[in-house]
PDB file of C-alpha atoms in Angstrom:
ATOM      1  CA  MET D 195       6.650  23.999  25.324  1.00 48.00           C
ATOM      2  CA  SER D 196       4.994  21.410  27.283  1.00 50.00           C
ATOM      3  CA  PRO D 197       4.913  17.853  26.018  1.00 52.00           C
ATOM      4  CA  ALA D 198       1.000  18.241  25.475  1.00 51.00           C
ATOM      5  CA  SER D 199       1.557  20.670  22.908  1.00 50.00           C
ATOM      6  CA  VAL D 200       4.220  18.460  21.091  1.00 52.00           C
ATOM      7  CA  PHE D 201       2.253  15.067  21.308  1.00 53.00           C
ATOM      8  CA  PRO D 202      -1.353  14.782  20.209  1.00 55.00           C
ATOM      9  CA  HIS D 203      -3.695  13.451  22.931  1.00 56.00           C
ATOM     10  CA  GLY D 204      -4.253  10.230  20.929  1.00 59.00           C
ATOM     11  CA  MET D 205      -0.650   9.170  21.569  1.00 66.00           C
ATOM     12  CA  GLY D 206      -1.826   8.040  24.970  1.00 76.00           C
ATOM     13  CA  VAL D 207      -4.331   5.728  23.683  1.00 82.00           C
ATOM     14  CA  ALA D 208      -1.752   4.238  21.041  1.00 81.00           C
ATOM     15  CA  TYR D 209       0.880   3.731  23.845  1.00 85.00           C
ATOM     16  CA  THR D 210      -1.947   2.028  26.008  1.00 87.00           C
ATOM     17  CA  GLU D 211      -2.815  -0.154  23.052  1.00 85.00           C
ATOM     18  CA  ILE D 212       0.983  -0.978  22.436  1.00 86.00           C
ATOM     19  CA  ALA D 213       1.476  -1.873  26.259  1.00 89.00           C
ATOM     20  CA  ALA D 214      -1.765  -4.022  25.995  1.00 89.00           C
ATOM     21  CA  LEU D 215      -0.803  -6.025  22.989  1.00 86.00           C
ATOM     22  CA  ALA D 216       2.864  -6.616  24.097  1.00 89.00           C
ATOM     23  CA  GLY D 217       1.409  -8.116  27.497  1.00 90.00           C
ATOM     24  CA  ALA D 218       2.619  -7.276  31.018  1.00 91.00           C
ATOM     25  CA  SER D 219       5.960  -9.040  30.515  1.00 93.00           C
ATOM     26  CA  HIS D 220       6.920  -7.217  27.463  1.00 93.00           C
ATOM     27  CA  ALA D 221       5.214  -3.821  27.868  1.00 92.00           C
ATOM     28  CA  GLY D 222       8.375  -1.728  28.819  1.00 92.00           C
ATOM     29  CA  THR D 223      10.162  -3.071  25.693  1.00 94.00           C
ATOM     30  CA  ALA D 224       7.370  -2.487  23.461  1.00 92.00           C
ATOM     31  CA  LEU D 225       7.018   1.223  24.906  1.00 92.00           C
ATOM     32  CA  GLY D 226      10.744   1.548  24.630  1.00 93.00           C
ATOM     33  CA  LEU D 227      10.654   0.586  20.792  1.00 92.00           C
ATOM     34  CA  ALA D 228       7.596   2.696  20.269  1.00 89.00           C
ATOM     35  CA  ASN D 229       9.303   5.707  21.416  1.00 91.00           C
ATOM     36  CA  SER D 230      12.290   5.127  19.618  1.00 93.00           C
ATOM     37  CA  PHE D 231      10.488   4.750  16.325  1.00 88.00           C
ATOM     38  CA  VAL D 232       8.480   7.956  16.975  1.00 88.00           C
ATOM     39  CA  PHE D 233      11.809   9.859  17.745  1.00 92.00           C
ATOM     40  CA  VAL D 234      13.346   8.533  14.261  1.00 93.00           C
ATOM     41  CA  ALA D 235      10.308   9.385  12.536  1.00 89.00           C
ATOM     42  CA  PHE D 236       9.936  12.851  14.022  1.00 92.00           C
ATOM     43  CA  PHE D 237      13.717  13.322  13.136  1.00 95.00           C
ATOM     44  CA  LEU D 238      13.438  11.898   9.485  1.00 92.00           C
ATOM     45  CA  VAL D 239      10.056  13.230   8.093  1.00 92.00           C
ATOM     46  CA  PRO D 240      11.159  16.893   8.174  1.00 93.00           C
ATOM     47  CA  ILE D 241      14.418  16.004   6.166  1.00 94.00           C
ATOM     48  CA  ALA D 242      12.651  13.982   3.662  1.00 93.00           C
ATOM     49  CA  ILE D 243       9.735  16.198   2.873  1.00 94.00           C
ATOM     50  CA  PRO D 244      11.794  18.759   0.924  1.00 95.00           C
ATOM     51  CA  GLY D 245      13.429  16.283  -1.099  1.00 93.00           C
ATOM     52  CA  LEU D 246      10.228  14.528  -1.908  1.00 92.00           C
ATOM     53  CA  LEU D 247       8.636  17.898  -2.761  1.00 95.00           C
ATOM     54  CA  VAL D 248      11.394  18.714  -5.240  1.00 95.00           C
ATOM     55  CA  VAL D 249      11.242  15.250  -7.055  1.00 94.00           C
ATOM     56  CA  LEU D 250       7.421  14.465  -6.725  1.00 92.00           C
ATOM     57  CA  SER D 251       5.584  17.249  -5.484  1.00 93.00           C
ATOM     58  CA  TRP D 252       2.887  17.060  -2.595  1.00 95.00           C
ATOM     59  CA  THR D 253       1.365  13.728  -4.507  1.00 94.00           C
ATOM     60  CA  GLY D 254       4.668  12.256  -3.879  1.00 93.00           C
ATOM     61  CA  VAL D 255       4.574  13.250  -0.349  1.00 94.00           C
ATOM     62  CA  TRP D 256       1.097  12.009   0.452  1.00 95.00           C
ATOM     63  CA  LEU D 257       1.765   8.725  -1.434  1.00 95.00           C
ATOM     64  CA  ALA D 258       4.903   8.219   0.766  1.00 93.00           C
ATOM     65  CA  ALA D 259       3.025   8.611   3.837  1.00 93.00           C
ATOM     66  CA  ALA D 260       0.361   6.352   2.517  1.00 95.00           C
ATOM     67  CA  VAL D 261       3.136   3.438   1.826  1.00 94.00           C
ATOM     68  CA  CYS D 262       4.718   3.941   5.184  1.00 89.00           C
ATOM     69  CA  ALA D 263       1.146   3.650   6.796  1.00 89.00           C
ATOM     70  CA  LEU D 264       0.355   0.562   4.834  1.00 93.00           C
ATOM     71  CA  ILE D 265       4.058  -0.974   5.912  1.00 89.00           C
ATOM     72  CA  ALA D 266       3.224  -0.243   9.632  1.00 83.00           C
ATOM     73  CA  TRP D 267      -0.386  -1.458   9.638  1.00 85.00           C
ATOM     74  CA  PRO D 268       0.277  -5.115   9.844  1.00 84.00           C
ATOM     75  CA  VAL D 269       2.332  -4.573  12.913  1.00 74.00           C
ATOM     76  CA  PHE D 270      -0.904  -3.435  14.738  1.00 71.00           C
ATOM     77  CA  LEU D 271      -3.000  -6.342  13.613  1.00 74.00           C
ATOM     78  CA  ARG D 272      -4.353  -8.607  16.404  1.00 66.00           C
ATOM     79  CA  PRO D 273      -3.197 -12.265  16.036  1.00 66.00           C
ATOM     80  CA  SER D 274      -6.203 -14.503  15.907  1.00 53.00           C
TER      81      SER D 274
END
């Protein structure tokens, strides 16, 4: 399995934006943190979904995804 089949093509754009927002002096740290958070998410999501399905059905799964997106959104806002 190639990395291109695991990660969508949009990930390159996201990583480029993360590096650009962090600046040249902090790009490595920002990319390392981004990779760590992606790995943790890829590990935890498949574990969490069955539990959410049992308790809340698919509505709860999508609601949890929306809450996670709302929590992450301020991280990507540009400072004025």
